[in-house]
Amino acid sequence: MFRSRYLSLTITSVVLAIAVILGCCVLVTPGASSNLDGFSAQNALSHLKVIASEPHSVFDAEAHEKVRLYIKQTLTDMGLTVEEHNWNKEDLDFKGDLAEDGTLDKTKPIPYDVKNLWVTIPGKSETGVLLMAHYDSRGHAARDGEEGGSYGAADDGFGVVTLLEIARLYADADPDKLETSIYICFTDAEETGMFGATLESMQNDIVKNKVNFVINVEARGVRGPAYMFETSKNNGKVIDLYAKADLPMTYSVATAVYSVMTNFTDFTPMLEIGKAGINFSTLDNINYYHVPADNVSNINVNSIQHYGSQIIPVLNEYTSNAAYADINYFKDTQDAVFFNILPGVLVRYSETLAKVLVFVGIAIYATAVVLLAKQGRLNGKRVAVALAIVLATVIGAAVAGFAVSYLTALAVGHKWNLTNLRVTASGIPFALSLAIVLGLALWFCLKKFKKHNNSATEYLVAGAGWNMLFATVTVFALSGTSFLFFWPAFFASVALLVKALTANAVAGHIVYSVTNAFTLLIFVPLIYSLFIAVTTGGLLALTLLLAFALSVVLPSVFLQKDINTVCEIPVSQNS
């Protein structure tokens, strides 16, 4: 018996460890390349050191102009023709001068002209992709914790040098070998109101009539993965194109999260005129966002490489396939559900398939529950209690996360904010809140599952049930979030069905291992990604999601741990 139990514990531990490690590997960025035959982050860094050598907001007129002229000269040296799209301040109805307290005074007209730079790399068709990044840095404070006076190394130096590298790689492209055109726009005055991008969307006929896909390159953090964090609506074909990226990093839940954040980018005016596209940004660390610490000494050049590793394959596909020359190519009727599952592996499927999968999952879950009940392995009263306790646990986890974030805000002297709470050493409250939820859930399982042989099964039924319910609701209300609940519920339901149909030990280990592994592979990188996206203020949402995941993982762990008795494995008397 001891050897069999030891083997079960070993298998369980190995599966959990591998899943956690692989989940963490999803967050790893590629090394910065110096090879000029491809996208070179090291070459981009040489430009960044010039661009981010001093603050260059629209209120720093001399430095701002130096950056504009440097970009123009760099593009000219590549043999590209640079158009200046300039608008005089007197002709614009934009407001936002710098007030004495360092904020924007929205009652005063802007005191600067808006000057964009535009490059066309022609292909066989004038239909093309528009790449955008803004060259002004943050010169004012807005949200709690911001200082203004940013050097703009990440925001948006990352974007500018990424586009300069792309321009270098395509500068000598033969127009007869490009099926579509590439348009590159370095926009002005993004930080004060996205004025440069707005003017292009309103007045540039190429943008309005020839562009069918937009790639905006932004940055909030100074390191970490470059996330594709926002898309246009009805993005099925958009995601099909993005899937060509190397080391894609994205979650369909990201757009939902971004929609509640008080942030806008140059991508916003393009969405408002109905353009399809994708928006990129680094997210780690918000403490370097819109402050002087956003400088070259604090950035990680690997992040720049990750932008290139994703965007270049997308551009290669777009410019080599004549299908994209259709101005209406990206029109679609539904969104996609998508998420990372392994390093470089993007799972994606349509809203329609997501709904079909949910109904299949419900059928498997119901069948498993009925069979287990008929076999006398489920007690209706205890399942009802388990359902109530799991729901209470999820709510309690959210309360615990909120408490930690709120107390943290009080401790650091910042106003609590759901998506913008700046905290030094923010990993401490993050780890603390997750440890509280995991520790209490594990303690409960150790105490509860000893009382009755079928307790773990009943709690797996409860956890799978709540996840399946939320999957059903979200697949119709907000389909991009449905995967968070569906896949843990689906694999748990399959595990329950296998348990009802067979006592085979190998089958048991497989289904519980897959349930645990798949859930952890989704949630390990996702929870961390959401944490750096929504900051410490969003801990209530992260602990809630963790509780949903644990409601499936922990019962599965305990069932697999005891698989020798559950599956009635014959053990020699000498064991």
Coordinates of C-alpha atoms in Angstrom, one line a residue:
M1 CA 0.0 0.0 0.0
F2 CA 2.8 2.4 0.9
R3 CA 4.6 2.0 -2.4
S4 CA 1.4 2.4 -4.4
R5 CA 0.5 5.6 -2.5
Y6 CA 4.0 6.9 -2.8
L7 CA 3.9 6.3 -6.6
S8 CA 0.6 8.2 -6.8
L9 CA 2.0 11.2 -4.9
T10 CA 5.1 11.2 -7.1
I11 CA 3.1 11.2 -10.3
T12 CA 0.8 14.0 -9.0
S13 CA 3.8 16.1 -7.8
V14 CA 5.7 15.7 -11.1
V15 CA 2.6 16.7 -13.2
L16 CA 2.0 19.8 -11.0
A17 CA 5.6 20.8 -11.1
I18 CA 6.0 20.4 -14.8
A19 CA 2.8 22.3 -15.5
V20 CA 3.9 25.2 -13.3
I21 CA 7.3 25.4 -14.9
L22 CA 5.9 25.3 -18.4
G23 CA 3.4 27.9 -17.5
C24 CA 6.1 30.2 -16.3
C25 CA 8.0 29.6 -19.5
V26 CA 5.2 31.2 -21.4
L27 CA 6.3 34.5 -19.9
V28 CA 9.9 34.2 -21.1
T29 CA 11.0 36.7 -23.8
P30 CA 13.4 35.9 -26.7
G31 CA 17.0 37.0 -26.4
A32 CA 17.9 40.3 -28.1
S33 CA 19.4 39.7 -31.5
S34 CA 22.3 41.6 -33.1
N35 CA 21.9 39.9 -36.5
L36 CA 20.9 42.6 -39.0
D37 CA 19.6 40.0 -41.4
G38 CA 16.5 39.9 -39.2
F39 CA 14.8 42.0 -36.6
S40 CA 17.6 43.2 -34.3
A41 CA 16.7 44.5 -30.9
Q42 CA 20.3 45.5 -30.3
N43 CA 20.2 47.7 -33.4
A44 CA 16.9 49.2 -32.2
L45 CA 18.6 49.9 -28.9
S46 CA 21.1 52.2 -30.6
H47 CA 18.2 54.3 -31.8
L48 CA 16.5 54.2 -28.4
K49 CA 19.6 55.6 -26.7
V50 CA 19.2 58.7 -28.9
I51 CA 15.4 59.0 -28.7
A52 CA 15.2 58.6 -25.0
S53 CA 18.3 60.6 -24.0
E54 CA 16.0 63.3 -22.5
P55 CA 12.3 64.0 -21.9
H56 CA 10.7 64.9 -25.2
S57 CA 7.0 65.6 -24.6
V58 CA 5.1 68.2 -26.7
F59 CA 5.9 70.7 -23.9
D60 CA 9.6 70.1 -24.3
A61 CA 9.7 71.8 -27.7
E62 CA 13.4 71.6 -28.5
A63 CA 13.9 67.9 -27.4
H64 CA 10.6 66.9 -29.1
E65 CA 11.8 68.4 -32.4
K66 CA 15.2 66.7 -32.1
V67 CA 13.4 63.3 -31.8
R68 CA 11.2 64.0 -34.8
L69 CA 14.1 65.1 -37.0
Y70 CA 16.2 62.0 -35.8
I71 CA 13.4 59.7 -36.9
K72 CA 13.0 61.5 -40.2
Q73 CA 16.7 61.4 -40.9
T74 CA 17.0 57.7 -40.0
L75 CA 14.2 56.8 -42.4
T76 CA 15.7 59.0 -45.1
D77 CA 19.1 57.3 -44.6
M78 CA 17.3 54.0 -45.3
G79 CA 16.3 55.3 -48.7
L80 CA 12.7 55.9 -47.7
T81 CA 10.6 58.9 -48.6
V82 CA 9.2 60.6 -45.5
E83 CA 6.1 62.7 -45.7
E84 CA 5.4 65.3 -43.0
H85 CA 1.8 65.5 -42.0
N86 CA 1.6 68.8 -40.1
W87 CA -1.3 70.7 -38.6
N88 CA -1.0 74.2 -37.1
K89 CA -2.3 74.7 -33.6
E90 CA -4.4 77.6 -34.7
D91 CA -6.3 75.4 -37.1
L92 CA -7.1 72.8 -34.4
D93 CA -9.9 72.6 -31.9
F94 CA -7.8 70.6 -29.4
K95 CA -7.5 71.6 -25.7
G96 CA -4.9 70.7 -23.2
D97 CA -2.1 73.1 -22.2
L98 CA 0.2 72.3 -19.3
A99 CA -1.1 73.8 -16.0
E100 CA 1.1 75.0 -13.2
D101 CA 0.5 71.9 -11.1
G102 CA 1.8 69.6 -13.9
T103 CA -1.6 68.4 -15.1
L104 CA -3.4 69.2 -18.3
D105 CA -5.7 72.2 -18.4
K106 CA -8.5 71.1 -20.7
T107 CA -9.9 74.6 -21.0
K108 CA -6.9 76.0 -22.8
P109 CA -6.0 75.4 -26.5
I110 CA -2.9 73.3 -27.2
P111 CA 0.2 75.5 -27.5
Y112 CA 2.0 73.3 -30.1
D113 CA 1.6 72.2 -33.7
V114 CA 0.9 68.5 -34.4
K115 CA 3.5 66.9 -36.7
N116 CA 3.3 63.3 -37.9
L117 CA 5.8 61.4 -40.0
W118 CA 4.5 59.1 -42.7
V119 CA 6.3 56.4 -44.9
T120 CA 4.9 54.4 -47.7
I121 CA 6.5 51.1 -48.8
P122 CA 4.5 50.3 -51.9
G123 CA 3.3 46.8 -53.0
K124 CA 1.3 45.6 -55.9
S125 CA -1.9 46.8 -54.2
E126 CA -2.4 50.1 -52.5
T127 CA -4.4 48.2 -49.9
G128 CA -2.1 47.9 -46.9
V129 CA -1.3 47.6 -43.3
L130 CA -0.7 50.7 -41.1
L131 CA 1.9 50.5 -38.4
M132 CA 1.8 53.2 -35.7
A133 CA 3.8 54.4 -32.7
H134 CA 3.9 57.8 -31.1
Y135 CA 7.2 59.6 -30.6
D136 CA 6.2 62.1 -27.9
S137 CA 6.9 61.2 -24.3
R138 CA 4.8 61.9 -21.2
G139 CA 5.2 65.5 -20.0
H140 CA 2.4 65.8 -17.5
A141 CA 0.9 63.9 -14.6
A142 CA -2.7 62.5 -14.7
R143 CA -3.3 59.4 -12.5
D144 CA -2.2 58.8 -8.9
G145 CA 1.5 58.1 -8.8
E146 CA 2.4 59.7 -12.1
E147 CA 5.1 62.4 -12.2
G148 CA 5.4 63.4 -15.9
G149 CA 8.8 64.2 -17.2
S150 CA 9.2 60.7 -18.7
Y151 CA 12.2 60.0 -20.9
G152 CA 9.9 57.8 -23.0
A153 CA 12.3 54.8 -23.3
A154 CA 9.5 52.3 -23.2
D155 CA 6.5 54.6 -23.7
D156 CA 6.8 54.9 -26.6
G157 CA 10.4 54.5 -27.5
F158 CA 9.8 50.7 -27.7
G159 CA 7.2 51.4 -30.4
V160 CA 9.3 53.9 -32.3
V161 CA 12.4 51.8 -32.5
T162 CA 10.4 48.7 -33.4
L163 CA 8.9 50.5 -36.4
L164 CA 12.4 51.8 -37.3
E165 CA 13.6 48.2 -37.4
I166 CA 10.6 47.1 -39.5
A167 CA 11.2 50.0 -41.9
R168 CA 14.9 49.0 -42.2
L169 CA 13.9 45.4 -43.1
Y170 CA 11.4 46.4 -45.7
A171 CA 13.1 49.5 -47.1
D172 CA 14.6 47.7 -50.0
A173 CA 11.6 45.5 -50.7
D174 CA 10.7 45.0 -54.4
P175 CA 7.2 46.5 -55.0
D176 CA 6.5 43.7 -57.4
K177 CA 7.2 41.1 -54.7
L178 CA 4.9 42.7 -52.1
E179 CA 1.2 41.8 -52.6
T180 CA 0.1 44.6 -50.3
S181 CA 1.5 47.9 -49.2
I182 CA 3.0 48.9 -45.8
Y183 CA 2.3 52.3 -44.3
I184 CA 4.2 53.5 -41.3
C185 CA 3.1 56.5 -39.2
F186 CA 5.0 58.0 -36.3
T187 CA 2.3 60.0 -34.5
D188 CA 2.6 63.1 -32.4
A189 CA 0.7 64.3 -29.3
E190 CA -0.6 60.8 -28.2
E191 CA 0.1 61.6 -24.6
T192 CA -2.1 64.7 -24.5
G193 CA -5.1 63.3 -26.4
M194 CA -4.1 61.0 -29.3
F195 CA -4.2 64.0 -31.5
G196 CA -1.8 62.8 -34.2
A197 CA -3.7 59.5 -34.7
T198 CA -7.1 61.2 -34.6
L199 CA -6.1 63.6 -37.4
E200 CA -4.8 60.8 -39.5
S201 CA -8.1 58.9 -39.0
M202 CA -10.1 61.9 -39.9
Q203 CA -8.2 63.5 -42.8
N204 CA -5.9 60.9 -44.4
D205 CA -7.6 59.3 -47.4
I206 CA -5.2 56.4 -47.4
V207 CA -6.1 55.6 -43.8
K208 CA -9.8 55.8 -44.6
N209 CA -9.8 54.0 -47.9
K210 CA -6.7 51.9 -48.4
V211 CA -5.8 50.6 -44.9
N212 CA -7.6 47.4 -43.9
F213 CA -5.4 46.4 -41.0
V214 CA -3.7 48.4 -38.2
I215 CA -0.8 47.4 -35.9
N216 CA -0.2 49.8 -33.1
V217 CA 2.9 49.4 -30.9
E218 CA 2.6 50.8 -27.4
A219 CA 4.4 50.2 -24.1
R220 CA 3.4 50.6 -20.5
G221 CA 6.1 48.5 -18.7
V222 CA 9.8 48.5 -19.3
R223 CA 10.3 44.8 -19.4
G224 CA 8.6 41.4 -19.9
P225 CA 6.6 40.0 -22.8
A226 CA 5.0 42.2 -25.4
Y227 CA 1.3 41.4 -25.1
M228 CA -1.1 41.6 -28.0
F229 CA -3.7 43.1 -25.6
E230 CA -6.4 44.6 -27.8
T231 CA -8.1 43.8 -31.1
S232 CA -10.9 45.1 -33.1
K233 CA -14.4 43.7 -32.8
N234 CA -15.4 40.6 -34.8
N235 CA -11.8 39.6 -34.8
G236 CA -12.0 36.0 -36.1
K237 CA -9.8 36.7 -39.2
V238 CA -7.6 39.1 -37.3
I239 CA -6.6 36.4 -34.9
D240 CA -6.1 34.0 -37.8
L241 CA -3.4 36.4 -39.1
Y242 CA -1.9 37.1 -35.7
A243 CA -1.5 33.4 -35.2
K244 CA 1.4 33.5 -37.7
A245 CA 3.4 35.3 -35.0
D246 CA 6.4 33.7 -33.4
L247 CA 6.0 33.4 -29.6
P248 CA 2.5 34.9 -29.6
M249 CA 1.4 36.3 -26.2
T250 CA -2.2 37.1 -25.8
Y251 CA -5.5 36.2 -24.1
S252 CA -9.0 37.0 -25.4
V253 CA -9.9 38.1 -21.8
A254 CA -7.4 41.0 -22.3
T255 CA -9.8 43.2 -24.3
A256 CA -12.4 42.8 -21.6
V257 CA -9.8 43.8 -18.9
Y258 CA -8.6 46.8 -21.1
S259 CA -12.1 48.0 -21.5
V260 CA -12.4 48.8 -17.8
M261 CA -9.0 50.5 -17.6
T262 CA -8.7 54.3 -17.9
N263 CA -6.3 54.1 -20.8
F264 CA -6.5 54.9 -24.5
T265 CA -4.0 54.6 -27.3
D266 CA -3.5 55.7 -30.9
F267 CA -5.4 52.4 -31.7
T268 CA -8.6 54.0 -30.3
P269 CA -9.2 56.5 -33.2
M270 CA -8.7 53.7 -35.7
L271 CA -11.2 51.5 -34.0
E272 CA -13.7 54.4 -34.0
I273 CA -13.5 54.5 -37.9
G274 CA -14.0 50.7 -38.1
K275 CA -10.5 49.5 -38.8
A276 CA -9.4 46.0 -38.0
G277 CA -6.1 45.4 -36.2
I278 CA -4.1 44.5 -33.1
N279 CA -2.5 46.6 -30.4
F280 CA 0.8 45.6 -28.6
S281 CA 2.2 46.7 -25.2
T282 CA 4.6 45.6 -22.5
L283 CA 3.0 45.7 -19.1
D284 CA 5.7 45.0 -16.5
N285 CA 6.2 47.3 -14.4
I286 CA 3.7 50.1 -13.9
N287 CA 6.0 52.0 -11.5
Y288 CA 8.0 53.0 -14.5
Y289 CA 5.0 54.3 -16.4
H290 CA 4.8 58.1 -17.0
V291 CA 7.7 58.9 -14.7
P292 CA 11.3 59.9 -15.2
A293 CA 12.4 56.3 -14.4
D294 CA 11.1 55.3 -17.9
N295 CA 14.6 55.6 -19.2
V296 CA 17.1 53.5 -21.1
S297 CA 18.9 52.3 -17.9
N298 CA 15.7 50.6 -16.7
I299 CA 14.5 48.8 -19.8
N300 CA 15.0 45.2 -20.9
V301 CA 16.0 45.0 -24.6
N302 CA 14.6 41.5 -24.8
S303 CA 11.1 43.1 -24.8
I304 CA 11.9 44.9 -28.0
Q305 CA 12.9 41.6 -29.6
H306 CA 9.6 40.1 -28.6
Y307 CA 7.7 42.9 -30.5
G308 CA 9.7 42.0 -33.6
S309 CA 9.3 38.2 -33.2
Q310 CA 5.5 38.7 -33.3
I311 CA 5.1 41.5 -35.8
I312 CA 7.6 40.5 -38.5
P313 CA 5.9 37.1 -39.3
V314 CA 2.5 38.8 -39.4
L315 CA 3.8 41.3 -41.9
N316 CA 5.5 38.6 -44.0
E317 CA 2.2 36.8 -44.2
Y318 CA 0.2 39.9 -44.9
T319 CA 2.5 41.2 -47.7
S320 CA 3.0 37.8 -49.4
N321 CA -0.6 36.7 -49.7
A322 CA -2.8 38.5 -52.3
A323 CA -5.9 37.7 -50.3
Y324 CA -5.2 40.5 -47.9
A325 CA -5.4 43.0 -50.8
D326 CA -9.1 42.8 -50.5
I327 CA -10.1 46.0 -48.5
N328 CA -12.9 44.0 -46.9
Y329 CA -10.9 40.9 -46.1
F330 CA -11.1 41.3 -42.3
K331 CA -14.8 41.8 -42.1
D332 CA -16.2 39.0 -39.9
T333 CA -19.3 38.2 -38.0
Q334 CA -17.9 36.9 -34.7
D335 CA -15.0 37.1 -32.3
A336 CA -12.5 34.4 -31.5
V337 CA -11.6 32.9 -28.2
F338 CA -7.9 32.6 -27.8
F339 CA -5.2 32.0 -25.1
N340 CA -1.6 30.8 -24.6
I341 CA -1.2 27.3 -23.4
L342 CA 2.5 26.6 -23.9
P343 CA 5.5 28.7 -25.0
G344 CA 4.7 29.8 -28.6
V345 CA 1.4 27.8 -28.6
L346 CA -1.8 29.8 -29.2
V347 CA -5.1 28.1 -28.9
R348 CA -7.9 29.8 -30.9
Y349 CA -11.4 28.9 -32.0
S350 CA -14.6 30.8 -32.9
E351 CA -17.4 31.9 -30.8
T352 CA -19.7 29.4 -32.5
L353 CA -17.3 26.5 -31.6
A354 CA -17.0 27.9 -28.0
K355 CA -20.8 27.5 -27.7
V356 CA -20.8 24.0 -29.1
L357 CA -18.0 23.0 -26.8
V358 CA -20.0 24.3 -23.8
F359 CA -23.0 22.2 -24.7
V360 CA -20.8 19.2 -25.1
G361 CA -19.2 19.9 -21.8
I362 CA -22.6 20.1 -20.1
A363 CA -23.6 16.8 -21.6
I364 CA -20.5 15.1 -20.3
Y365 CA -20.8 16.7 -16.9
A366 CA -24.5 15.6 -16.6
T367 CA -23.8 12.1 -17.7
A368 CA -21.0 11.7 -15.2
V369 CA -23.1 13.0 -12.3
V370 CA -26.0 10.8 -13.1
L371 CA -23.8 7.7 -13.4
L372 CA -21.9 8.5 -10.2
A373 CA -25.2 9.0 -8.4
K374 CA -26.6 5.7 -9.6
Q375 CA -23.5 4.0 -8.3
G376 CA -24.1 5.5 -4.9
R377 CA -20.9 7.5 -5.0
L378 CA -22.6 10.8 -4.7
N379 CA -24.9 12.0 -1.9
G380 CA -27.3 14.7 -3.0
K381 CA -27.2 16.6 0.3
R382 CA -23.4 16.6 0.5
V383 CA -23.1 17.7 -3.1
A384 CA -25.5 20.6 -2.3
V385 CA -23.3 21.5 0.7
A386 CA -20.2 21.3 -1.5
L387 CA -21.7 23.6 -4.1
A388 CA -22.5 26.2 -1.4
I389 CA -19.0 25.9 0.1
V390 CA -17.3 26.3 -3.2
L391 CA -19.3 29.4 -4.0
A392 CA -18.6 30.8 -0.6
T393 CA -14.9 30.1 -1.2
V394 CA -14.8 32.0 -4.4
I395 CA -16.5 35.0 -2.8
G396 CA -14.3 34.8 0.2
A397 CA -11.2 34.6 -2.1
A398 CA -12.3 37.8 -3.8
V399 CA -12.9 39.5 -0.4
A400 CA -9.4 38.5 0.7
G401 CA -7.8 39.8 -2.5
F402 CA -9.7 43.1 -2.1
A403 CA -8.6 43.4 1.6
V404 CA -5.0 42.9 0.8
S405 CA -5.0 45.4 -2.1
Y406 CA -7.0 48.0 0.0
L407 CA -4.7 47.6 3.0
T408 CA -1.7 47.9 0.7
A409 CA -3.1 51.1 -0.8
L410 CA -3.5 52.5 2.8
A411 CA 0.1 51.4 3.7
V412 CA 1.7 53.1 0.7
G413 CA -0.5 56.2 0.9
H414 CA -2.2 55.9 -2.5
K415 CA -5.9 56.0 -3.3
W416 CA -7.2 52.5 -4.0
N417 CA -7.8 51.9 -7.7
L418 CA -8.9 48.7 -9.4
T419 CA -6.5 49.1 -12.3
N420 CA -3.9 51.7 -11.4
L421 CA -2.4 51.1 -7.9
R422 CA 1.4 51.8 -7.9
V423 CA 3.2 49.8 -5.2
T424 CA 6.9 49.3 -4.7
A425 CA 7.6 45.5 -4.3
S426 CA 4.1 44.8 -5.5
G427 CA 5.0 41.1 -5.7
I428 CA 4.6 40.9 -1.9
P429 CA 0.9 41.7 -1.7
F430 CA 0.4 39.6 -4.9
A431 CA 2.1 36.5 -3.4
L432 CA 0.5 37.1 0.0
S433 CA -3.1 37.1 -1.4
L434 CA -2.5 34.0 -3.5
A435 CA -0.8 32.3 -0.5
I436 CA -3.8 33.1 1.7
V437 CA -6.3 31.6 -0.8
L438 CA -4.2 28.6 -1.6
G439 CA -3.3 27.9 2.0
L440 CA -6.9 28.1 3.3
A441 CA -8.2 26.0 0.4
L442 CA -5.6 23.3 0.9
W443 CA -6.2 23.3 4.7
F444 CA -9.9 22.9 4.1
C445 CA -9.3 20.0 1.7
L446 CA -7.0 18.2 4.1
K447 CA -9.6 18.5 6.8
K448 CA -12.7 17.8 4.8
F449 CA -11.7 15.0 2.5
K450 CA -10.8 12.7 5.4
K451 CA -14.4 12.6 6.6
H452 CA -15.9 10.6 3.8
N453 CA -14.5 8.4 1.0
N454 CA -16.4 10.3 -1.7
S455 CA -15.8 13.9 -0.4
A456 CA -13.2 14.7 -3.0
T457 CA -15.5 13.4 -5.8
E458 CA -18.4 15.5 -4.5
Y459 CA -16.2 18.7 -4.3
L460 CA -14.9 18.0 -7.8
V461 CA -18.5 17.8 -9.0
A462 CA -19.2 21.1 -7.2
G463 CA -16.1 22.8 -8.7
A464 CA -16.8 21.5 -12.2
G465 CA -20.4 22.6 -11.9
W466 CA -19.7 26.2 -10.9
N467 CA -17.1 26.5 -13.6
M468 CA -19.4 25.0 -16.2
L469 CA -22.2 27.4 -15.2
F470 CA -19.9 30.4 -15.5
A471 CA -18.6 29.1 -18.8
T472 CA -22.2 28.9 -20.1
V473 CA -23.0 32.5 -19.0
T474 CA -19.8 34.0 -20.3
V475 CA -19.8 32.2 -23.7
F476 CA -23.0 34.2 -24.5
A477 CA -22.3 37.4 -22.5
L478 CA -18.5 37.8 -23.0
S479 CA -17.2 35.0 -25.1
G480 CA -13.5 36.0 -24.7
T481 CA -13.6 35.1 -21.0
S482 CA -15.3 31.7 -21.4
F483 CA -12.1 29.7 -21.7
L484 CA -11.2 30.6 -18.1
F485 CA -14.1 28.5 -16.8
F486 CA -14.8 26.0 -19.6
W487 CA -11.6 24.1 -19.9
P488 CA -11.1 23.3 -16.2
A489 CA -14.8 22.3 -16.1
F490 CA -14.5 20.2 -19.3
F491 CA -11.5 18.2 -18.2
A492 CA -12.9 17.7 -14.7
S493 CA -16.1 16.5 -16.2
V494 CA -14.2 14.0 -18.4
A495 CA -12.3 12.9 -15.3
L496 CA -15.6 12.3 -13.5
L497 CA -17.0 10.3 -16.4
V498 CA -13.9 8.1 -16.6
K499 CA -14.2 7.6 -12.8
A500 CA -17.8 6.4 -13.3
L501 CA -16.9 4.1 -16.2
T502 CA -13.7 2.4 -15.1
A503 CA -11.5 1.7 -12.0
N504 CA -8.4 1.5 -14.2
A505 CA -5.5 3.1 -12.4
V506 CA -3.7 4.3 -15.6
A507 CA -6.9 5.9 -16.9
G508 CA -7.4 7.6 -13.5
H509 CA -3.9 9.1 -13.5
I510 CA -4.2 10.3 -17.1
V511 CA -7.5 12.2 -16.7
Y512 CA -6.5 13.8 -13.3
S513 CA -3.1 14.7 -14.7
V514 CA -4.6 16.3 -17.8
T515 CA -7.2 18.2 -15.7
N516 CA -4.5 19.6 -13.4
A517 CA -1.9 20.3 -16.1
F518 CA -4.3 22.0 -18.5
T519 CA -5.7 24.2 -15.8
L520 CA -2.3 25.2 -14.5
L521 CA -0.9 25.8 -18.0
I522 CA -3.7 28.4 -18.5
F523 CA -3.8 30.0 -15.1
V524 CA -0.1 30.3 -14.1
P525 CA 0.9 32.7 -16.8
L526 CA -2.6 34.3 -17.0
I527 CA -2.9 35.2 -13.4
Y528 CA 0.6 36.8 -13.4
S529 CA -0.2 38.6 -16.7
L530 CA -3.4 40.0 -15.3
F531 CA -1.6 41.1 -12.2
I532 CA 0.9 43.2 -14.1
A533 CA -2.0 44.5 -16.3
V534 CA -4.5 45.5 -13.5
T535 CA -1.8 46.1 -10.8
T536 CA -2.2 45.4 -7.1
G537 CA -5.7 47.0 -7.1
G538 CA -7.0 44.1 -9.1
L539 CA -6.1 41.4 -6.6
L540 CA -9.8 40.7 -5.9
A541 CA -10.3 39.5 -9.5
L542 CA -7.1 37.4 -9.5
T543 CA -7.9 35.6 -6.2
L544 CA -11.4 35.0 -7.5
L545 CA -10.0 33.4 -10.6
L546 CA -7.5 31.4 -8.5
A547 CA -10.4 30.1 -6.4
F548 CA -12.3 28.9 -9.5
A549 CA -9.2 27.1 -10.7
L550 CA -8.5 25.5 -7.3
S551 CA -12.1 24.2 -7.1
V552 CA -11.1 21.8 -9.8
V553 CA -7.4 21.3 -9.2
L554 CA -7.4 20.5 -5.5
P555 CA -10.1 17.8 -5.6
S556 CA -8.3 16.3 -8.6
V557 CA -5.0 16.3 -6.7
F558 CA -6.6 14.4 -3.7
L559 CA -8.4 11.9 -5.9
Q560 CA -5.1 11.2 -7.8
K561 CA -3.2 11.0 -4.5
D562 CA -5.6 8.2 -3.3
I563 CA -5.9 6.6 -6.7
N564 CA -4.5 3.3 -5.4
T565 CA -7.5 2.8 -3.1
V566 CA -10.1 4.4 -5.4
C567 CA -9.0 2.2 -8.3
E568 CA -8.5 -0.8 -6.0
I569 CA -5.0 -1.5 -7.2
P570 CA -3.9 -4.9 -6.0
V571 CA -0.9 -4.6 -3.7
S572 CA 1.3 -7.4 -2.4
Q573 CA 1.3 -8.2 1.2
N574 CA 5.0 -7.3 1.4
S575 CA 4.2 -3.7 0.4

